C-alpha angles and dihedrals in degrees: 000000000000090000093055093046091049094050093043089053090056092048097048099041105036105017088217101107108163112234124191130193123207105195121014104216129131098303101038089042089054092048091050091049092048094049092048088055095051112118130200127222090281090058093248126128117258113244102239113177093218112187121204133172125238091249105115090030098181094053091044090052091052091051092049091049091052102039105024118189094009084084128060116197116215125199096237145358093265091059091050091054095043092055100040136076097199119036124195111208106207109162134115118276091251093051091045090062088065100033099052096058090043094057097037094095091058095050119099135181088264093064126099112203116201105204112209095167107120100215104034112092122219095252093051092047092049092047092052088054092053096258088276103127148029116275124198123184119219133183108201126169130221095260088075083087088073098032093259097110131132109201129187114215129194128214112013112279123171091200094052092045091052093048098044093043086058086059097048122290137331140196127203123215129193101229142029087237089065092042093053090054090052090045089055088052090060087067085079090075092081094047090050090055088047088053090051089052092048091052091047092051092044090053091048090052087055091055102267113140112256097241092047091048092050093047092049095045094053093041093047094056091043089052098051093040088065090070089047090054095047096043093044091055099039104034101033118192095008095051101104097035085057095049092048093047090052092064112112111268108250090007132132096266093048089051092050094049091048095050094045090049091051090049089056094240095141094044090051089050090055088051091054090051090052090053093049091048091050089053091052092046093050092048091051094055 
């Protein structure tokens, strides 16, 4: 679209794309932190004029204390939109119902709105803004703060791909139906942390000091997830069948997979994903 081309031109030629953030909660806060930590080839931070509103004052203050003049604090959401080319909408669904109409008068055809609200579809978001601008929906995760993110984008947006690839990796899908399924998949973040906690407590019960157990548990999952990342990108659909088949025959990992499969753990996990997806689909109606 013309809006995307215009914004991409700014980004590629001047590196001074103006980014605004409506709502500074966990996700927008992580995006702001990640962008402020981006370095160029000379190992210096890019100077992003990131504009945020005073809503979420405590989190905004912490960001300003850490990143200084890379952040400009605006008095309200309308000011953020009026002074930004790309606006990240990161509020709760309930708050979004009030915020979107309130900023609509400041939105122009030159804006790109990045909708981070889980249950508001692209068409509804665009309609609430008067159908005046391009809207892209993105599903980032908190590790974008440290450039370890994996963000799902819909529809294709060169600007969003550039920005979220700076913060880790991104994938683009063709439809919101596909994106909702991938959004449901992100619900496995909490269970992974619960599994880390379980492993930590199990190790403690076996006599391992608590801090050592916590350090090992987090580091262990980080270590093995590297292969998952590499194989997933390079081998595609056969990646995880390959990784599982590479476990030593009769070994400890093969035993663990077999027992968990027989207990129905993975089938139950699929059931949980179905429930989460149904919740997202119902909310989007």
